[in-house]
Amino acid sequence: MKIYLALWKKWGFLCFIFCNYSMLLYAQQPVSGKVSAGDTALPGVVVYIKGTSVNTQTDGNGRFTVNAPAGATLSFSLMGYGSKEVPVGNRSFINVQLESVTQGLGEVVVVGYGTQKRKDLTGAISSLNATVYKDQPVLNASSALQGRVAGVSVANSSGAPGGAVKIRIRGANSINASNDPLYVIDGVALSSISIQDINVNDIASMDVLKDASATAIYGSRGANGVIIITTKNGKAGTMHIEYNGFLSSNKPMKKYDLLDAVGYAQQANHIAGSSVFADPLSYAGKGTDWQDLIFHNGITQNHQLSVSGGTDKSRYYISGYYVNQSGLLVNTGQEKFALRANLDSKLSNRVSIGLGIFAAHSNSNNNGDIGGKGNPVTAALAWAPTEPVYDSGAQYNRFAISPIWSNPYMTIKERNSVTSSNSAVLNGHLAYNITDWLALNINLGLDVNNSRNAYLNNDWISPGNPGSGQSSAETYTFQNSNSLTFHKKFNEKHDLTVMGIVEETSSKYNSFTAAGSGLTSTSNGYYNLGLNTSQGISSAYTNWALLSYVGRASYTFNDKYLITATYRADGSSKFQTTANKWGYFPSIGVGWRLSEESFIKDLGIFSNLKLRASWGITGNQSINPYSSLGLLTGMQYSYGTTTLYQGYLLGSPNNPDLKWETTKQTDIGLDVGLLGGRLNISADYYNKRTKDLLLQVPIASYDGGGTMYKNVGVVNNKGFEVFVDLTAIQQGDFSWTTSINASAYRNKVVSLGKDSILYRPVIGGGLINTNIQVVKTGEALGAFYLIPWQGIYRTDDNRTGGKAGDNHYTDVSGNGSIGYEDRVIAGSAIPRFQWGFNNNFRYKHFELNVFVQASHGNKIFNATYAGVAAPTSDVKYPTLAASANYWTSSNTGAVWADPASKTNRSYVESTQYLQDGSYVRLKNISLSYTLPRKATRFADVRFTLSAQNLYTITNYKGYDPEATSTSATSDADAGIDLGAYPSPRTITFGVNISL
């Protein structure tokens, strides 16, 4: 009994204390306050009591009231502003200041191997927060970047689901080597996968490093700029569950205006000079619309579910993603799954670890290159509208009166080409704060891509000779980065950060291909390649590595004067000799925060005023491994027998002198903040010069022919870019924020060594019969090389011998005739000016976004248009409606030459088909409404109705001025539309549920 009494005294006393403490802790007290940004009140700020589900919002004057227990912490958050946590203590009134995440001086920016406050930056770095595009149904990070970051050009080369995208930062530097920027996700530099593989819903922010001061820390991989992607992490507190989903309807933005069956038959008779069609009028109300057959309204569905939370010690973010997208073209589409887990944990006050796992799987159907000049897009425009789809029953009409190409509906329906891909990014990091001023960071990363392609060509696709094939490829890239960082402040005026880095990167690629023809049965699809009577196999393997040593020092004096210096040494296995194996890349950047000077402060005008300047060198080694080695090429020969014997020919020759391509860049920038931080402007002028280009040059035939890599030539890019961010209105329940970015730049080939011109490969052979693009000194990359077309002869011209109604070309060579020797430079595929204009209007729970994106100054060679506008060897009778306006004696003001003329010569390779690729596009317009938690009782629910690519202003006569048939990796070959896959116009309904 005494024991129980003693225990009761001890535990009873503790229970008494605990109960009183709990009553004190949970004693509610009203807390009110005001939330502002500078002098501007912020309505709609969500105010949470941390660790509970209790919340409220600020009113039109930025004021709030909430019942909070003593000792509670209030959390304040608003889209577009940095979150903030404030302990209540014993206060009953709290004033809170939030900073814009767009240009806030206190914003932390990822600068490569670390972070830095924006106010301390000396380099040209632009940041894009995920909140900027939150109401737009973007499926990939490239769409999020387009038109929103100054100096970054994004073009959707293909509108196919998962189609290729070309991203360029401050122009193109190289002719043959890659001009793609480096993508770094959570510290891992991607090599095996692309930015298209990353789930855009997981991205918290993207920081774009543009000048040499910012990119030189990445050395050989930073010549084309760097895009650093930071994914979302969990926050301490209660579990947060969020669902994002949308459903889109996709349709073509426009159609070609073509002749109907009657008009086509009449024009065919005129061209042939005979009755090809006995009674053209009999086709009235009849005919086939081939465009309608190959295009359809596609559906896209997207679903994302994420769970995040944690404690002060451990945090987690887990998400799953699913997208199913059917393309504009019939029988095309993509399905994709992705999973991410980000885990962070503090092992102690000094040691923390983290693990990031991303895995994705995609299946694509017929989304790749759909062929050359006779692909379904061009064929659908050229096929005679008088032709039926089927001969009888289910038998396709294989041959038309024109063109010589296959039935486009048959081609697109019977194609069977699939691509599946498994990709992953794994990264683990450890941070050890050795002292308060010295920290060690270790980051291990692995990015992996395993892909498989398979195809079946049945009897419709390959009459009498069906075939099948499969190929697989796997790429593994491993990265280990180790950094030691010293950071210390001295006497409150001197702030010094010194970092040393050792990094290793290695990448392996392995591929295998098996294919054949003469398939004895198509019932097994592409799964039994042994049924091919003729078979072939091939394989490939590459392995490259990079070893790097990096040093960076940043110094700030009195929060006014800034200097950052970087030096990186990269050793690449792609170069043979010890002397050339290593590249050295220094940079220096300085800044002067004039707004901290008393003579500027006294003006009372600027919230920020900073002048920046930088210089540095970066490198490029983006060529295939073993390019500097002397290689043999395999060749099989039968020696007149039925057996193939393996042999070898001389391949590319040895070039031990091959070395790094290097880019020197100078940048001058100005950052200005006005109106208490409501107006922020950043402007930069840059000049970068790339020399020792890694260029494939031809080898003389007497030396064996072919090509080899050499360091030849110089390319220059210079330009100006500006970004303006403005909170235009912030009054009561209404606000308007807007941002404008603009970029103007010039690209110029300064030198090609001993050559002055290099001819690019012929694209669309048969329709296009010679080179129409060149690389020429004094001109921009992507230069078009065409015969000048001056219209048509209205009357006979005795001076030139031109006949009335014939095409009129310029005799540039002066030899008295027209030919390919008369080609001249006629513009470039590279835009000269691009801009974006983003607006957000908010009224109470409604929000409207209007986003306009534009590109100017580039040319497009519309080979698709050429194929349907005039008779050629492939298309006997044109289908373009405008082609009916041809010259006759009674129509001398016509646009087109008389297609029946026996003296007329029509050159497709002329400026007649070179069109202005400039456009202004309403990229997105969306209206959102939010049901707050207090209305739904369980979650914040947001509904969004939006439209993408709703309206385009352009003089381009094709489907889409963004789409191109050239590779997205090339800038020397660009801007040729030969049946390119266009982007759709999209109507989207989206839902966001936040628990």
Short mmCIF file of C-alpha atoms in Angstrom, two decimals, residues 767-772 784-791 807-810 818-820 822-824 826 860-863 866 896 905-915:
data_model
loop_
_atom_site.label_atom_id
_atom_site.label_comp_id
_atom_site.label_asym_id
_atom_site.label_seq_id
_atom_site.Cartn_x
_atom_site.Cartn_y
_atom_site.Cartn_z
CA LEU A 767 11.58 16.55 -104.36
CA ILE A 768 14.62 18.59 -103.34
CA ASN A 769 17.53 17.68 -105.60
CA THR A 770 20.43 19.72 -104.26
CA ASN A 771 21.74 21.32 -101.06
CA ILE A 772 19.46 24.13 -99.90
CA PHE A 784 19.36 28.86 -96.80
CA TYR A 785 21.06 28.60 -100.21
CA LEU A 786 18.45 29.07 -102.93
CA ILE A 787 17.83 30.35 -106.44
CA PRO A 788 16.20 33.82 -106.26
CA TRP A 789 12.62 33.74 -107.59
CA GLN A 790 11.14 37.02 -108.83
CA GLY A 791 7.64 35.93 -109.70
CA ASN A 807 8.73 31.39 -113.61
CA HIS A 808 11.18 34.26 -113.46
CA TYR A 809 14.47 33.46 -111.69
CA THR A 810 17.57 35.65 -111.28
CA ILE A 818 19.24 29.26 -114.72
CA GLY A 819 20.67 26.46 -112.60
CA TYR A 820 21.98 25.55 -109.19
CA ASP A 822 22.60 30.72 -109.23
CA ARG A 823 21.94 29.92 -105.57
CA VAL A 824 22.49 32.69 -103.01
CA ALA A 826 18.47 33.87 -98.59
CA ILE A 860 11.28 28.31 -93.04
CA PHE A 861 11.66 26.37 -96.27
CA ASN A 862 8.15 24.98 -96.77
CA ALA A 863 8.85 21.86 -98.79
CA ALA A 866 6.19 23.14 -102.60
CA TRP A 896 1.57 31.04 -110.22
CA ARG A 905 11.08 25.35 -115.52
CA SER A 906 10.05 25.10 -111.89
CA TYR A 907 12.81 24.93 -109.26
CA VAL A 908 11.67 23.73 -105.86
CA GLU A 909 15.12 24.83 -104.61
CA SER A 910 14.21 28.51 -104.93
CA THR A 911 13.12 31.37 -102.70
CA GLN A 912 9.55 30.84 -103.99
CA TYR A 913 9.04 28.38 -101.14
CA LEU A 914 11.04 30.20 -98.47
CA GLN A 915 8.55 31.69 -96.05
#
